[in-house]
Amino acid sequence: SQQGEEDPQALSIQEGENATMNCSYKTSINNLQWYRQNSGRGLVHLILIRSNEREKHSGRLRVTLDTSKKSSSLLITASRAADTASYFCATDAGGYNKLIFGAGTRLAVHP
Amino acid sequence: GAVVSQHPSWVICKSGTSVKIECRSLDFQATTMFWYRQFPKQSLMLMATSNEGSKATYEQGVEKDKFLINHASLTLSTLTVTSAHPEDSSFYICSAPHGRAGDEQYFGPGTRLTVT
């Protein structure tokens, strides 16, 4: 069963603006991951953040994790039209490397 | 990086027929693979864990007799949708764990199944 909630469900911004997506989960985790999915395609791994980490960066991506609030955020800075996609958080709460996905945020970046 | 492929990328079948979807890890071995389904504009729902050399483990609510999983080698898992019905139409995605602790997942490109 899905354990994560993400907000917003949809986000529409202009190129150059920052996009922030949030994810909440319900049980304890070892790590949380963010994935990107272009329409009708497979998932691309963006970042993995472990439970003992609070923040992680990768290029224009910044991920935070607050285990006390059971929440994470993904920030995409200086967005581009090519960033248009759905973004999902996933936790390892399923155990044995099973991933439980959040509902996802559909991001649209307009030129 | 690690690559996972799926075949076919899309398939259309008639109601009542069976369809087999293959998931391959191309440059690494995977003793475990995962199968997900995704309905339009929804998230991925884990269906089952495919285990090489043993029976698959199904998530609650997933019919094991309808979704047959075989993991006959360290690089191949297959999902067979038996007696398909229109409500089985969906996007099926597989993944395989990789990396230091197996916590990095590599996903296949997905298979779009349409049952008419």
Short mmCIF file of C-alpha atoms in Angstrom, two decimals, chain A residues 3-81:
data_model
loop_
_atom_site.label_atom_id
_atom_site.label_comp_id
_atom_site.label_asym_id
_atom_site.label_seq_id
_atom_site.Cartn_x
_atom_site.Cartn_y
_atom_site.Cartn_z
CA GLN A 3 2.40 5.15 2.50
CA GLY A 4 3.47 8.53 1.27
CA GLU A 5 1.58 11.67 0.55
CA GLU A 6 2.98 14.32 -1.69
CA ASP A 7 2.00 17.89 -2.16
CA PRO A 8 1.23 19.63 -4.23
CA GLN A 9 -0.37 17.10 -6.56
CA ALA A 10 0.32 19.45 -9.44
CA LEU A 11 2.60 22.44 -9.80
CA SER A 12 2.82 24.86 -12.68
CA ILE A 13 5.66 27.41 -12.84
CA GLN A 14 7.63 29.51 -15.27
CA GLU A 15 11.14 28.71 -16.42
CA GLY A 16 13.72 30.08 -14.05
CA GLU A 17 11.52 29.75 -10.98
CA ASN A 18 12.17 27.28 -8.19
CA ALA A 19 9.92 24.28 -7.65
CA THR A 20 9.38 22.72 -4.23
CA MET A 21 7.68 19.41 -3.70
CA ASN A 22 6.94 17.84 -0.35
CA CYS A 23 6.57 14.26 0.75
CA SER A 24 5.33 12.80 4.01
CA TYR A 25 5.49 9.21 5.16
CA LYS A 26 4.13 7.21 8.03
CA THR A 27 6.63 4.68 9.34
CA SER A 28 10.32 4.65 10.18
CA ILE A 29 12.70 4.43 7.27
CA ASN A 30 16.35 3.80 6.47
CA ASN A 31 16.31 5.96 3.40
CA LEU A 32 14.09 8.02 1.14
CA GLN A 33 14.54 8.42 -2.57
CA TRP A 34 13.24 10.80 -5.19
CA TYR A 35 12.46 9.71 -8.73
CA ARG A 36 11.44 11.46 -11.87
CA GLN A 37 9.10 10.06 -14.51
CA ASN A 38 8.49 11.56 -17.89
CA SER A 39 5.05 10.86 -19.32
CA GLY A 40 4.64 7.20 -20.21
CA ARG A 41 8.23 6.33 -19.38
CA GLY A 42 10.16 4.54 -16.69
CA LEU A 43 11.57 6.11 -13.55
CA VAL A 44 14.87 7.87 -13.24
CA HIS A 45 16.61 7.90 -9.86
CA LEU A 46 17.42 11.42 -8.68
CA ILE A 47 18.66 11.33 -5.10
CA LEU A 48 18.80 8.94 -2.16
CA ILE A 49 18.97 10.44 1.33
CA ARG A 50 19.59 8.26 4.35
CA SER A 51 17.81 8.61 7.67
CA ASN A 52 20.92 10.05 9.33
CA GLU A 53 21.24 12.78 6.71
CA ARG A 54 19.35 16.05 6.78
CA GLU A 55 20.17 17.55 3.43
CA LYS A 56 21.65 16.48 0.15
CA HIS A 57 22.46 18.27 -3.08
CA SER A 58 22.86 17.14 -6.66
CA GLY A 59 23.24 19.83 -9.29
CA ARG A 60 20.08 21.93 -9.22
CA LEU A 61 18.39 19.50 -6.84
CA ARG A 62 18.25 19.89 -3.09
CA VAL A 63 16.60 17.32 -0.87
CA THR A 64 15.90 17.66 2.82
CA LEU A 65 14.77 15.04 5.26
CA ASP A 66 13.16 15.61 8.64
CA THR A 67 12.70 12.24 10.31
CA SER A 68 11.02 13.80 13.35
CA LYS A 69 8.25 15.09 11.11
CA LYS A 70 8.48 12.15 8.73
CA SER A 71 8.76 14.47 5.78
CA SER A 72 11.06 15.32 2.91
CA SER A 73 11.22 18.04 0.32
CA LEU A 74 12.69 18.27 -3.16
CA LEU A 75 13.73 21.66 -4.44
CA ILE A 76 14.55 22.19 -8.08
CA THR A 77 16.24 25.53 -8.62
CA ALA A 78 16.22 27.59 -11.80
CA SER A 79 13.73 25.23 -13.42
CA ARG A 80 13.75 24.48 -17.12
CA ALA A 81 11.03 23.32 -19.48
#
